[in-house]
């Protein structure tokens, strides 16, 4: 499901309510399992001199992934992010794009069948963005579902069957994503 709308229309707020970050004010909500949630926040953070491998474990825990899972799959994560040679480099020395690739590569280890993506493809280079799009599309074939908020309508048409247009927190339109 694609979430569309101008800045401030309620896309991120809706995802926060659906993921229980915000409490709902009315109605009911049921998810069969906790979702994997990827918000477009800076991952730079203040990790001091922690190296990439240490920060990978922290980011994994923020995504709800067990630290041991991240540790056991760290080489695959770093390879996916195309930064395997930086494993022991201080995290702060990575570029923003490298940080985002690492963040995505960790998130993809989340086992939830439901994922929420909020402007998740922003700040990615074209090659890595295409790589991630392919991974996400293939995950749909295994039964994974997604709600994706973005301003990138071309990408949303590729990934989503249906779309909701939000304005001031209200649904203004619902229909096929292709329209």
Backbone as CSV, one residue per row, in Angstrom:
resi,resn,N_x,N_y,N_z,CA_x,CA_y,CA_z,C_x,C_y,C_z
1,UNK,0.845,-1.178,0.000,0.000,0.000,0.000,0.885,1.235,0.000
2,UNK,0.657,2.137,-0.923,1.392,3.397,-0.992,0.649,4.459,-0.189
3,UNK,1.405,5.271,0.547,0.859,6.451,1.214,1.428,7.668,0.509
4,UNK,0.531,8.476,-0.029,0.919,9.681,-0.753,0.334,10.906,-0.075
5,UNK,0.958,12.033,-0.316,0.465,13.300,0.209,1.604,14.281,0.344
6,UNK,1.254,15.549,0.453,2.263,16.579,0.627,2.914,16.453,2.004
7,UNK,4.006,17.175,2.195,4.616,17.214,3.525,3.579,17.694,4.528
8,UNK,3.520,17.022,5.670,2.565,17.404,6.709,1.178,16.820,6.525
9,UNK,0.997,15.947,5.538,-0.336,15.397,5.265,-0.721,14.260,6.213
10,UNK,0.252,13.684,6.936,-0.072,12.638,7.900,0.506,11.268,7.592
11,UNK,1.332,11.161,6.583,1.891,9.859,6.205,2.726,9.258,7.335
12,UNK,3.692,10.011,7.813,4.570,9.518,8.880,3.785,9.297,10.162
13,UNK,2.871,10.196,10.474,2.049,10.035,11.681,1.248,8.751,11.617
14,UNK,0.660,8.460,10.469,-0.103,7.222,10.315,0.794,6.008,10.539
15,UNK,1.974,6.012,9.954,2.898,4.887,10.167,3.300,4.762,11.629
16,UNK,3.464,5.881,12.308,3.817,5.849,13.736,2.675,5.268,14.571
17,UNK,1.447,5.593,14.215,0.293,5.020,14.924,0.212,3.521,14.641
18,UNK,0.343,3.143,13.374,0.261,1.727,13.009,1.353,0.893,13.672
19,UNK,2.515,1.499,13.907,3.622,0.763,14.525,3.664,0.937,16.043
20,UNK,2.646,1.572,16.606,2.500,1.772,18.059,3.552,2.691,18.659
21,UNK,4.171,3.513,17.850,5.056,4.553,18.377,4.199,5.659,18.967
22,UNK,3.100,5.992,18.283,2.098,6.933,18.781,0.857,6.136,19.164
23,UNK,0.145,6.617,20.161,-1.128,5.999,20.538,-2.223,6.515,19.614
24,UNK,-3.137,5.631,19.277,-4.278,6.058,18.459,-5.261,6.816,19.342
25,UNK,-5.999,7.723,18.753,-6.971,8.507,19.516,-8.378,7.942,19.402
26,UNK,-8.610,7.095,18.389,-9.916,6.448,18.261,-9.771,5.261,17.324
27,UNK,-10.807,4.453,17.261,-10.814,3.312,16.364,-10.070,2.120,16.929
28,UNK,-9.899,1.114,16.108,-9.199,-0.086,16.544,-8.122,-0.434,15.522
29,UNK,-7.135,-1.181,15.987,-6.002,-1.548,15.159,-5.572,-2.943,15.538
30,UNK,-5.403,-3.786,14.533,-4.912,-5.140,14.786,-3.865,-5.496,13.739
31,UNK,-2.696,-5.881,14.195,-1.658,-6.422,13.331,-1.355,-7.826,13.824
32,UNK,-1.186,-8.757,12.907,-0.942,-10.148,13.295,0.421,-10.348,13.939
33,UNK,1.333,-9.413,13.733,2.665,-9.476,14.330,3.252,-8.074,14.316
34,UNK,4.256,-7.825,15.137,4.885,-6.503,15.095,5.545,-6.269,13.732
35,UNK,5.380,-5.077,13.193,5.980,-4.802,11.885,7.461,-4.463,12.001
36,UNK,8.165,-4.609,10.893,9.498,-4.032,10.766,9.293,-2.606,10.305
37,UNK,9.926,-1.651,10.972,9.683,-0.240,10.681,10.983,0.447,10.297
38,UNK,10.996,1.106,9.140,12.161,1.836,8.657,11.749,3.276,8.415
39,UNK,12.171,4.161,9.311,11.916,5.590,9.141,13.168,6.259,8.601
40,UNK,12.993,7.293,7.811,14.115,8.000,7.211,14.686,9.012,8.196
41,UNK,15.339,8.517,9.209,16.029,9.382,10.155,17.514,9.253,9.906
42,UNK,18.224,10.286,10.234,19.672,10.218,10.095,20.209,9.126,11.001
43,UNK,21.085,8.310,10.464,21.698,7.259,11.270,23.071,7.678,11.767
44,UNK,23.457,8.929,11.489,24.769,9.404,11.920,24.935,9.324,13.421
45,UNK,23.956,9.839,14.123,23.938,9.746,15.580,25.236,10.175,16.236
46,UNK,25.308,9.963,17.501,26.530,10.283,18.239,27.099,8.978,18.774
47,UNK,27.703,8.227,17.902,28.266,6.932,18.274,29.731,7.039,18.661
48,UNK,30.221,8.290,18.815,31.601,8.481,19.224,32.556,7.761,18.299
49,UNK,33.450,7.005,18.885,34.449,6.288,18.102,34.101,4.818,17.908
50,UNK,32.834,4.453,18.132,32.451,3.060,17.909,32.693,2.695,16.457
51,UNK,33.163,1.483,16.234,33.403,1.080,14.848,32.125,0.548,14.220
52,UNK,32.176,0.404,12.923,31.012,0.035,12.117,30.338,-1.233,12.648
53,UNK,31.113,-2.247,13.000,30.535,-3.505,13.488,29.730,-3.293,14.767
54,UNK,30.214,-2.429,15.651,29.502,-2.160,16.912,28.202,-1.396,16.651
55,UNK,28.273,-0.411,15.778,27.080,0.377,15.462,26.051,-0.481,14.731
56,UNK,26.510,-1.424,13.928,25.584,-2.327,13.240,24.725,-3.079,14.253
57,UNK,25.319,-3.530,15.332,24.556,-4.236,16.370,23.544,-3.311,17.042
58,UNK,23.943,-2.068,17.288,23.037,-1.089,17.900,21.864,-0.811,16.968
59,UNK,22.152,-0.569,15.684,21.079,-0.305,14.720,20.147,-1.505,14.603
60,UNK,20.709,-2.687,14.621,19.879,-3.884,14.576,18.903,-3.938,15.733
61,UNK,19.389,-3.631,16.930,18.500,-3.633,18.098,17.423,-2.566,17.970
62,UNK,17.766,-1.402,17.385,16.764,-0.361,17.162,15.674,-0.828,16.207
63,UNK,16.034,-1.703,15.279,15.055,-2.272,14.352,14.348,-3.495,14.925
64,UNK,14.677,-3.867,16.152,14.028,-5.021,16.762,14.660,-6.343,16.375
65,UNK,15.899,-6.302,15.935,16.605,-7.510,15.526,17.593,-7.880,16.631
66,UNK,17.582,-9.125,17.030,18.454,-9.589,18.093,19.925,-9.323,17.749
67,UNK,20.672,-8.876,18.727,22.088,-8.564,18.546,22.868,-9.756,17.991
68,UNK,22.541,-10.956,18.462,23.250,-12.150,17.992,22.970,-12.431,16.515
69,UNK,21.764,-12.089,16.051,21.434,-12.257,14.637,22.319,-11.337,13.801
70,UNK,22.429,-10.080,14.237,23.269,-9.130,13.506,24.722,-9.589,13.524
71,UNK,25.205,-9.998,14.699,26.603,-10.437,14.798,26.881,-11.638,13.897
72,UNK,25.958,-12.589,13.882,26.181,-13.808,13.093,26.091,-13.550,11.586
73,UNK,25.394,-12.472,11.194,25.221,-12.169,9.768,25.960,-10.901,9.346
74,UNK,26.869,-10.431,10.221,27.533,-9.153,9.975,28.292,-9.123,8.650
75,UNK,28.997,-10.177,8.316,29.740,-10.169,7.053,28.807,-10.034,5.858
76,UNK,27.663,-10.727,5.879,26.669,-10.604,4.803,26.076,-9.196,4.761
77,UNK,25.822,-8.617,5.949,25.268,-7.262,6.040,26.244,-6.266,5.416
78,UNK,27.508,-6.357,5.797,28.513,-5.430,5.278,28.728,-5.614,3.779
79,UNK,28.639,-6.846,3.314,28.771,-7.106,1.879,27.593,-6.491,1.123
80,UNK,26.379,-6.681,1.647,25.193,-6.090,1.017,25.328,-4.568,0.946
81,UNK,25.858,-3.967,2.022,26.024,-2.520,2.084,27.231,-2.037,1.271
82,UNK,28.018,-2.999,0.785,29.211,-2.702,-0.002,30.234,-1.902,0.798
83,UNK,30.362,-2.255,2.093,31.336,-1.581,2.967,32.110,-2.592,3.811
84,UNK,32.278,-3.807,3.314,32.916,-4.849,4.107,34.331,-4.485,4.550
85,UNK,35.030,-3.641,3.795,36.386,-3.268,4.180,36.416,-2.235,5.309
86,UNK,35.247,-1.715,5.713,35.185,-0.697,6.749,34.700,-1.234,8.101
87,UNK,34.703,-2.527,8.275,34.155,-3.176,9.469,34.683,-2.561,10.773
88,UNK,35.958,-2.236,10.831,36.546,-1.721,12.066,36.900,-0.238,11.979
89,UNK,36.375,0.431,10.976,36.542,1.870,10.841,35.571,2.560,11.793
90,UNK,35.954,3.688,12.395,34.960,4.426,13.201,33.746,4.780,12.333
91,UNK,32.578,4.504,12.845,31.327,4.713,12.113,31.218,6.136,11.590
92,UNK,31.663,7.101,12.381,31.530,8.506,12.003,32.305,8.855,10.737
93,UNK,33.208,7.984,10.303,33.981,8.245,9.088,33.274,7.784,7.817
94,UNK,32.156,7.089,7.958,31.379,6.696,6.779,30.656,7.914,6.219
95,UNK,30.400,7.904,4.931,29.563,8.944,4.332,28.108,8.682,4.719
96,UNK,27.254,9.679,4.534,25.825,9.491,4.820,25.267,8.355,3.977
97,UNK,25.662,8.286,2.719,25.178,7.215,1.845,25.601,5.840,2.338
98,UNK,26.837,5.719,2.814,27.306,4.443,3.365,26.543,4.086,4.632
99,UNK,26.252,5.084,5.460,25.460,4.844,6.671,24.072,4.342,6.309
100,UNK,23.464,4.949,5.292,22.124,4.537,4.862,22.143,3.117,4.279
101,UNK,23.186,2.788,3.512,23.297,1.436,2.969,23.436,0.417,4.098
102,UNK,24.229,0.744,5.106,24.372,-0.157,6.247,23.031,-0.321,6.957
103,UNK,22.350,0.776,7.176,21.055,0.732,7.855,20.071,-0.160,7.110
104,UNK,19.985,0.004,5.796,19.097,-0.823,4.979,19.501,-2.293,5.039
105,UNK,20.789,-2.550,4.947,21.274,-3.933,4.928,20.966,-4.643,6.235
106,UNK,20.962,-3.907,7.329,20.573,-4.472,8.624,19.062,-4.691,8.652
107,UNK,18.309,-3.667,8.246,16.851,-3.758,8.273,16.338,-4.964,7.489
108,UNK,16.990,-5.272,6.390,16.537,-6.386,5.564,16.637,-7.732,6.270
109,UNK,17.336,-7.782,7.396,17.421,-9.013,8.187,16.211,-9.183,9.096
110,UNK,15.351,-8.155,9.141,14.139,-8.234,9.966,13.221,-9.302,9.388
111,UNK,12.724,-10.167,10.222,11.929,-11.296,9.749,10.434,-11.058,9.653
112,UNK,9.971,-9.859,9.990,8.534,-9.604,9.975,7.948,-9.720,8.577
113,UNK,6.734,-10.234,8.518,6.016,-10.315,7.246,5.362,-8.992,6.886
114,UNK,5.381,-8.039,7.821,4.794,-6.719,7.606,5.902,-5.678,7.785
115,UNK,6.086,-4.814,6.782,7.074,-3.750,6.929,6.445,-2.401,6.611
116,UNK,6.906,-1.387,7.325,6.507,-0.005,7.082,7.761,0.757,6.678
117,UNK,7.698,1.443,5.553,8.844,2.194,5.039,8.439,3.655,4.882
118,UNK,9.157,4.540,5.545,8.859,5.969,5.478,10.023,6.695,4.806
119,UNK,9.824,7.093,3.558,10.871,7.757,2.777,12.183,6.986,2.865
120,UNK,12.065,5.687,2.842,13.206,4.804,3.087,14.233,4.803,1.967
121,UNK,13.858,5.256,0.784,14.787,5.225,-0.340,15.505,6.554,-0.542
122,UNK,15.180,7.548,0.298,15.856,8.839,0.210,17.326,8.676,0.590
123,UNK,18.168,9.464,0.004,19.616,9.496,0.283,20.356,8.243,-0.165
124,UNK,19.741,7.440,-1.008,20.441,6.268,-1.545,20.880,6.570,-2.969
125,UNK,22.073,6.098,-3.326,22.494,6.250,-4.707,21.642,5.337,-5.585
126,UNK,21.615,5.633,-6.858,20.740,4.928,-7.808,20.993,3.413,-7.838
127,UNK,22.258,3.011,-7.856,22.593,1.590,-7.946,22.098,0.846,-6.711
128,UNK,22.362,1.400,-5.525,21.927,0.713,-4.307,20.409,0.752,-4.164
129,UNK,19.798,1.859,-4.557,18.339,1.966,-4.509,17.696,0.880,-5.381
130,UNK,18.227,0.687,-6.590,17.705,-0.363,-7.476,17.894,-1.745,-6.854
131,UNK,19.026,-1.950,-6.207,19.314,-3.229,-5.535,18.275,-3.494,-4.439
132,UNK,18.001,-2.489,-3.626,17.041,-2.630,-2.528,15.631,-2.813,-3.075
133,UNK,15.271,-2.074,-4.116,13.950,-2.249,-4.732,13.744,-3.702,-5.145
134,UNK,14.765,-4.302,-5.743,14.674,-5.700,-6.146,14.489,-6.630,-4.965
135,UNK,15.225,-6.386,-3.894,15.105,-7.221,-2.691,13.699,-7.097,-2.096
136,UNK,13.201,-5.875,-2.004,11.860,-5.655,-1.445,10.809,-6.310,-2.336
137,UNK,10.914,-6.141,-3.648,9.951,-6.768,-4.562,9.959,-8.285,-4.420
138,UNK,11.134,-8.878,-4.344,11.216,-10.345,-4.178,10.629,-10.783,-2.836
139,UNK,10.753,-9.946,-1.818,10.204,-10.326,-0.503,8.678,-10.401,-0.550
140,UNK,8.049,-9.642,-1.451,6.590,-9.715,-1.599,6.161,-11.089,-2.108
141,UNK,7.016,-11.725,-2.885,6.708,-13.055,-3.407,6.674,-14.108,-2.305
142,UNK,7.289,-13.816,-1.167,7.305,-14.754,-0.041,6.211,-14.427,0.974
143,UNK,5.320,-13.494,0.631,4.201,-13.188,1.510,4.373,-11.947,2.360
144,UNK,5.452,-11.218,2.178,5.656,-9.979,2.937,4.736,-8.899,2.391
145,UNK,4.223,-8.071,3.288,3.381,-6.932,2.915,4.055,-5.653,3.381
146,UNK,3.722,-4.546,2.724,4.353,-3.273,3.080,3.373,-2.122,2.967
147,UNK,3.583,-1.144,3.824,2.968,0.172,3.678,4.137,1.122,3.502
148,UNK,4.124,1.858,2.385,5.276,2.664,2.008,4.852,4.114,1.797
149,UNK,5.432,5.008,2.581,5.206,6.445,2.428,6.370,7.030,1.646
150,UNK,6.037,7.771,0.591,7.089,8.363,-0.222,6.504,9.444,-1.121
151,UNK,7.402,10.312,-1.605,7.031,11.281,-2.632,7.438,10.776,-4.005
152,UNK,8.089,9.626,-4.057,8.581,9.054,-5.302,7.480,8.178,-5.914
153,UNK,6.635,8.797,-6.727,5.482,8.075,-7.275,5.898,6.970,-8.239
154,UNK,7.002,7.161,-8.963,7.459,6.114,-9.869,7.801,4.846,-9.085
155,UNK,8.538,4.998,-7.994,8.916,3.850,-7.162,7.673,3.217,-6.525
156,UNK,6.747,4.046,-6.068,5.529,3.513,-5.447,4.712,2.696,-6.453
157,UNK,4.667,3.128,-7.701,3.950,2.360,-8.732,4.608,1.001,-8.957
158,UNK,5.946,0.943,-8.824,6.664,-0.318,-8.983,6.368,-1.286,-7.842
159,UNK,6.247,-0.762,-6.633,6.152,-1.616,-5.447,4.733,-1.881,-4.957
160,UNK,3.815,-0.986,-5.254,2.506,-1.045,-4.596,1.368,-1.303,-5.575
161,UNK,0.366,-2.033,-5.086,-0.841,-2.280,-5.859,-1.881,-1.182,-5.635
162,UNK,-1.976,-0.715,-4.386,-2.990,0.269,-4.008,-2.327,1.493,-3.398
163,UNK,-3.066,2.602,-3.419,-2.528,3.850,-2.881,-3.606,4.616,-2.129
164,UNK,-3.166,5.319,-1.103,-4.019,6.218,-0.333,-3.416,7.613,-0.440
165,UNK,-4.251,8.607,-0.765,-3.803,9.998,-0.779,-4.307,10.633,0.500
166,UNK,-3.364,11.147,1.304,-3.715,11.791,2.566,-3.587,13.304,2.451
167,UNK,-4.471,14.005,3.152,-4.402,15.460,3.243,-4.897,15.845,4.627
168,UNK,-4.043,16.512,5.395,-4.373,16.947,6.755,-4.873,15.779,7.620
169,UNK,-4.251,14.626,7.457,-4.580,13.473,8.284,-5.825,12.712,7.861
170,UNK,-6.395,13.048,6.745,-7.613,12.406,6.278,-7.390,11.783,4.895
171,UNK,-8.054,10.669,4.668,-7.973,10.021,3.356,-8.801,10.835,2.362
172,UNK,-8.127,11.293,1.316,-8.807,12.050,0.260,-9.140,11.170,-0.929
173,UNK,-8.326,10.105,-1.093,-8.545,9.212,-2.235,-7.897,7.880,-1.951
174,UNK,-8.517,6.822,-2.497,-7.975,5.471,-2.402,-8.227,4.776,-3.731
175,UNK,-7.205,4.075,-4.228,-7.378,3.367,-5.485,-6.110,2.666,-5.904
176,UNK,-6.080,2.204,-7.158,-4.897,1.529,-7.672,-3.693,2.475,-7.686
177,UNK,-2.526,1.961,-7.320,-1.319,2.782,-7.290,-0.925,3.257,-8.685
178,UNK,-1.317,2.532,-9.706,-0.958,2.891,-11.075,-1.632,4.187,-11.537
179,UNK,-2.681,4.608,-10.837,-3.410,5.820,-11.282,-2.845,7.076,-10.710
